[in-house]
Amino acid sequence: MGPDALRKPYYTKGASPLSWAVAVIAPIVAIAVSAASVGASVLPFLVVSCVAGIVFGTLVFYYLSPNWAKVALAVVFFGGMAALSLSGSRWLGGMPVGLLGSITGAILGAHLRYFTDHRHARRPNRGAATLLVQWSNGRKEYEEREATAESLEEKIISLDGKTATIVSALRGPARMDFCGDARGAMVVFYNPDTTDEGHWSFLASPGVVGPSLDVVIGDLKGSYARRETTTLEPALVAARRFASAGDADSSLSWKTSPDVLDRRPLPM
């Protein structure tokens, strides 16, 4: 079956309790401080600015990619600062309140986007004997159902570390992600059962030392220790085994730990 276009995922984890606490408390404190310093008459304006910021941040971080969302936030910040400066100092308190509101909205939007992509990626209807391959090319993502081992290898070899940085193979509850540059450093993640976040592992290179390497994964660039990276040939060995049996090749070195999920900036 030919490739189907997919919605581009947002590479983030859900917001932490601390993030939520800061996101909720900061705008409230800003409104109180601004109202106390400028006057209670501007309180409605401050509340409207905060709500508008929350709505804006939620929408852009839910619907846009991370980089474009940050650009939109910066444009609104500097544009709003210039516009509000023409309105007199009496109204300048609305600018930081609106900005804090947009940060709250950004956390909310990223949180919602994470769980949307989290549900989308699980695909409970894929058969245990069926290989599903997903890959990216620039701003678009594709998938091939009932893929072959040869097709999976082709996608991995095509990784260039720029526009093509992710190939994911799914079989039953198992998943293996091939990330980076086929001509340089790669990171391979594996989980035999994606319903359990504690089972993630990476293809390790034991005994390899040296400075950390930057690996581009989607919209993000991560720094990985040499032992956390691999090269094309071991990645292809892992791919062939996964395509045929749906598990990890035992001849390779796999490192499993609770923090692997934090090092994997991809949806489940």
Coordinates of C-alpha atoms in Angstrom, one line a residue:
M1 CA 0.0 0.0 0.0
G2 CA 1.3 3.5 -0.8
P3 CA 2.3 6.0 1.8
D4 CA -0.4 8.1 3.5
A5 CA 0.2 11.6 4.8
L6 CA 0.1 11.9 8.6
R7 CA -0.4 14.8 10.9
K8 CA 3.0 16.1 12.0
P9 CA 3.5 15.2 15.7
Y10 CA 4.5 17.6 18.4
Y11 CA 7.6 16.2 20.1
T12 CA 7.1 16.9 23.7
K13 CA 6.1 15.1 26.9
G14 CA 3.1 16.1 29.0
A15 CA 3.6 19.2 31.3
S16 CA 4.9 18.4 34.8
P17 CA 3.0 19.4 37.9
L18 CA 5.6 22.1 38.6
S19 CA 5.1 23.6 35.1
W20 CA 1.3 23.7 35.7
A21 CA 1.8 25.3 39.1
V22 CA 4.0 28.1 37.7
A23 CA 1.7 28.5 34.7
V24 CA -1.4 29.0 36.9
I25 CA 0.2 31.1 39.7
A26 CA 2.4 33.5 37.5
P27 CA -0.4 35.2 35.6
I28 CA -2.5 35.7 38.8
V29 CA 0.5 37.3 40.6
A30 CA 1.2 39.5 37.6
I31 CA -2.4 40.7 37.5
A32 CA -2.4 41.5 41.2
V33 CA 0.9 43.3 41.0
S34 CA 0.0 45.3 37.9
A35 CA -3.4 46.3 39.4
A36 CA -1.8 47.4 42.6
S37 CA 0.8 49.5 40.9
V38 CA -1.3 51.0 38.1
G39 CA -4.8 51.1 39.6
A40 CA -7.8 48.9 40.0
S41 CA -9.5 50.5 37.0
V42 CA -7.3 48.6 34.6
L43 CA -8.1 45.2 36.2
P44 CA -10.7 44.2 33.5
F45 CA -8.0 45.1 30.8
L46 CA -5.5 42.9 32.6
V47 CA -7.9 40.0 32.9
V48 CA -8.8 40.3 29.2
S49 CA -5.1 40.4 28.3
C50 CA -4.4 37.3 30.3
V51 CA -7.3 35.3 28.8
A52 CA -6.3 36.4 25.2
G53 CA -2.7 35.3 25.9
I54 CA -3.9 31.9 27.1
V55 CA -6.1 31.4 24.1
F56 CA -3.3 32.4 21.7
G57 CA -0.7 30.2 23.4
T58 CA -3.0 27.2 23.4
L59 CA -3.9 27.5 19.7
V60 CA -0.4 28.1 18.4
F61 CA 1.2 25.3 20.4
Y62 CA -1.5 22.9 19.6
Y63 CA -1.7 23.4 15.9
L64 CA 1.8 24.6 14.9
S65 CA 5.2 22.8 15.0
P66 CA 7.4 23.8 18.0
N67 CA 9.6 26.1 16.0
W68 CA 6.8 28.0 14.3
A69 CA 4.9 28.3 17.6
K70 CA 8.0 29.9 19.2
V71 CA 8.3 32.3 16.3
A72 CA 4.6 33.3 16.7
L73 CA 5.1 33.9 20.4
A74 CA 8.1 36.1 19.8
V75 CA 6.3 38.1 17.1
V76 CA 3.3 38.8 19.4
F77 CA 5.6 39.7 22.3
F78 CA 7.7 42.3 20.4
G79 CA 4.7 43.5 18.3
G80 CA 2.6 43.9 21.4
M81 CA 5.3 45.7 23.3
A82 CA 5.6 48.2 20.4
A83 CA 1.9 48.7 20.1
L84 CA 1.3 49.1 23.9
S85 CA 4.1 51.6 24.2
L86 CA 2.0 53.9 22.0
S87 CA -1.0 53.6 24.4
G88 CA 0.8 55.1 27.4
S89 CA 2.4 53.7 30.5
R90 CA -1.0 53.2 32.1
W91 CA -1.6 50.2 29.8
L92 CA 1.8 48.7 29.7
G93 CA 1.0 46.3 32.5
G94 CA -1.2 44.3 30.1
M95 CA 1.9 43.3 28.1
P96 CA 3.6 41.1 30.7
V97 CA 0.3 39.8 31.8
G98 CA -0.6 38.8 28.3
L99 CA 2.8 37.2 27.8
L100 CA 2.5 35.2 30.9
G101 CA -0.9 34.1 29.8
S102 CA 0.5 33.0 26.5
I103 CA 3.1 30.9 28.3
T104 CA 0.3 29.3 30.3
G105 CA -1.5 28.7 27.0
A106 CA 1.6 27.2 25.5
I107 CA 1.9 24.7 28.3
L108 CA -1.8 23.8 27.9
G109 CA -1.5 23.5 24.1
A110 CA 1.6 21.4 24.3
H111 CA 0.0 19.2 26.9
L112 CA -3.1 18.7 24.8
R113 CA -1.0 18.1 21.6
Y114 CA 1.1 15.5 23.4
F115 CA -1.9 13.4 24.5
T116 CA -3.5 13.7 21.1
D117 CA -0.4 12.4 19.4
H118 CA 0.0 9.8 22.2
R119 CA -3.4 8.3 21.4
H120 CA -2.8 8.6 17.6
A121 CA 0.5 6.7 17.7
R122 CA -0.8 3.7 19.6
R123 CA -2.8 2.3 16.7
P124 CA -4.4 -0.7 18.5
N125 CA -5.7 -2.3 15.3
R126 CA -2.3 -3.1 13.8
G127 CA -1.8 -6.8 13.5
A128 CA 1.0 -8.7 15.3
A129 CA 2.4 -10.0 12.0
T130 CA 2.0 -6.7 10.1
L131 CA 4.9 -4.3 9.8
L132 CA 3.9 -0.6 9.8
V133 CA 6.6 1.9 8.8
Q134 CA 6.4 5.6 9.4
W135 CA 8.9 8.2 8.2
S136 CA 9.3 11.9 7.8
N137 CA 10.4 14.1 4.8
G138 CA 10.6 17.7 5.6
R139 CA 7.4 19.0 7.2
K140 CA 5.4 15.9 6.1
E141 CA 5.1 12.4 7.6
Y142 CA 4.1 9.2 5.8
E143 CA 3.3 5.6 6.6
E144 CA 3.4 2.3 4.7
R145 CA 1.2 -0.5 5.9
E146 CA 2.3 -4.2 5.4
A147 CA 5.8 -2.9 4.7
T148 CA 8.7 -5.2 3.9
A149 CA 12.1 -5.4 5.5
E150 CA 13.6 -4.0 2.3
S151 CA 11.3 -1.0 2.4
L152 CA 12.3 -0.4 6.0
E153 CA 16.0 -0.6 5.2
E154 CA 15.5 1.9 2.3
K155 CA 13.9 4.4 4.6
I156 CA 16.6 4.1 7.2
I157 CA 19.4 4.5 4.5
S158 CA 17.7 7.6 3.3
L159 CA 18.0 9.4 6.6
D160 CA 20.1 12.6 6.0
G161 CA 20.0 14.3 9.4
K162 CA 18.2 17.3 7.9
T163 CA 14.8 16.8 6.3
A164 CA 14.7 13.1 6.8
T165 CA 15.5 12.3 10.4
I166 CA 13.0 9.7 11.7
V167 CA 11.9 6.2 10.6
S168 CA 9.6 4.2 12.9
A169 CA 8.7 0.6 12.6
L170 CA 5.7 -0.8 14.5
R171 CA 4.7 -4.5 14.8
G172 CA 2.0 -5.5 17.3
P173 CA 2.7 -3.7 20.5
A174 CA 6.4 -3.2 19.7
R175 CA 8.0 -0.2 18.2
M176 CA 11.5 0.7 17.0
D177 CA 12.6 4.2 16.1
F178 CA 15.6 5.0 13.9
C179 CA 16.7 8.6 14.2
G180 CA 19.5 10.9 12.9
D181 CA 21.8 10.6 9.9
A182 CA 22.5 7.3 8.1
R183 CA 26.0 8.7 7.2
G184 CA 26.8 9.8 10.7
A185 CA 25.4 9.4 14.2
M186 CA 22.1 7.6 14.8
V187 CA 20.0 6.9 17.8
V188 CA 17.8 3.8 17.8
F189 CA 15.0 3.4 20.4
Y190 CA 13.1 0.1 21.1
N191 CA 10.1 -0.9 23.2
P192 CA 8.6 -4.4 23.1
D193 CA 5.3 -3.0 24.5
T194 CA 4.6 0.7 24.0
T195 CA 1.8 0.5 26.6
D196 CA 4.6 0.3 29.2
E197 CA 6.7 3.5 29.2
G198 CA 9.3 1.8 31.5
H199 CA 10.5 -0.7 28.8
W200 CA 12.2 1.8 26.4
S201 CA 15.8 1.0 25.5
F202 CA 18.4 2.3 23.1
L203 CA 20.9 0.6 20.9
A204 CA 24.2 1.2 22.7
S205 CA 27.8 1.3 21.6
P206 CA 29.7 0.0 24.7
G207 CA 33.2 1.1 25.2
V208 CA 33.0 4.0 22.7
V209 CA 34.2 7.3 24.2
G210 CA 34.5 10.8 23.0
P211 CA 32.6 14.1 23.0
S212 CA 28.8 14.1 22.8
L213 CA 27.2 14.1 19.4
D214 CA 24.3 16.2 18.2
V215 CA 21.5 14.2 16.6
V216 CA 18.6 15.9 14.8
I217 CA 15.2 14.3 15.5
G218 CA 12.3 16.0 13.9
D219 CA 12.3 19.7 14.9
L220 CA 14.7 19.1 17.8
K221 CA 18.5 18.7 18.1
G222 CA 19.6 16.5 21.0
S223 CA 23.0 15.9 22.5
Y224 CA 23.8 12.3 23.1
A225 CA 26.8 10.5 24.6
R226 CA 28.8 8.4 22.2
R227 CA 27.6 5.2 23.9
E228 CA 24.0 6.3 23.3
T229 CA 24.5 6.5 19.5
T230 CA 25.1 4.0 16.8
T231 CA 25.9 3.8 13.1
L232 CA 24.1 2.6 10.0
E233 CA 25.2 -1.1 10.0
P234 CA 24.1 -1.9 13.5
A235 CA 20.8 0.0 12.9
L236 CA 20.2 -2.1 9.8
V237 CA 20.9 -5.3 11.7
A238 CA 18.3 -4.2 14.3
A239 CA 15.8 -3.3 11.5
R240 CA 16.1 -6.7 9.8
R241 CA 15.4 -8.5 13.1
F242 CA 12.5 -6.3 14.0
A243 CA 10.9 -6.7 10.5
S244 CA 11.1 -10.5 10.7
A245 CA 10.4 -11.2 14.4
G246 CA 9.1 -7.9 15.9
D247 CA 11.8 -7.8 18.7
A248 CA 15.3 -6.7 19.3
D249 CA 18.4 -8.5 18.0
S250 CA 20.1 -10.1 21.0
S251 CA 23.5 -9.9 19.3
L252 CA 23.4 -6.1 19.7
S253 CA 23.8 -4.2 22.9
W254 CA 20.6 -2.6 24.3
K255 CA 20.5 -0.3 27.3
T256 CA 17.2 -0.1 29.2
S257 CA 16.6 2.4 31.9
P258 CA 13.7 4.6 33.2
D259 CA 15.3 7.8 31.7
V260 CA 15.4 6.5 28.1
L261 CA 11.9 7.9 27.6
D262 CA 13.1 11.3 28.5
R263 CA 15.9 11.0 25.9
R264 CA 13.4 10.1 23.2
P265 CA 11.6 13.3 21.9
L266 CA 8.9 11.4 20.0
P267 CA 5.3 10.6 20.6
M268 CA 4.5 7.1 21.9

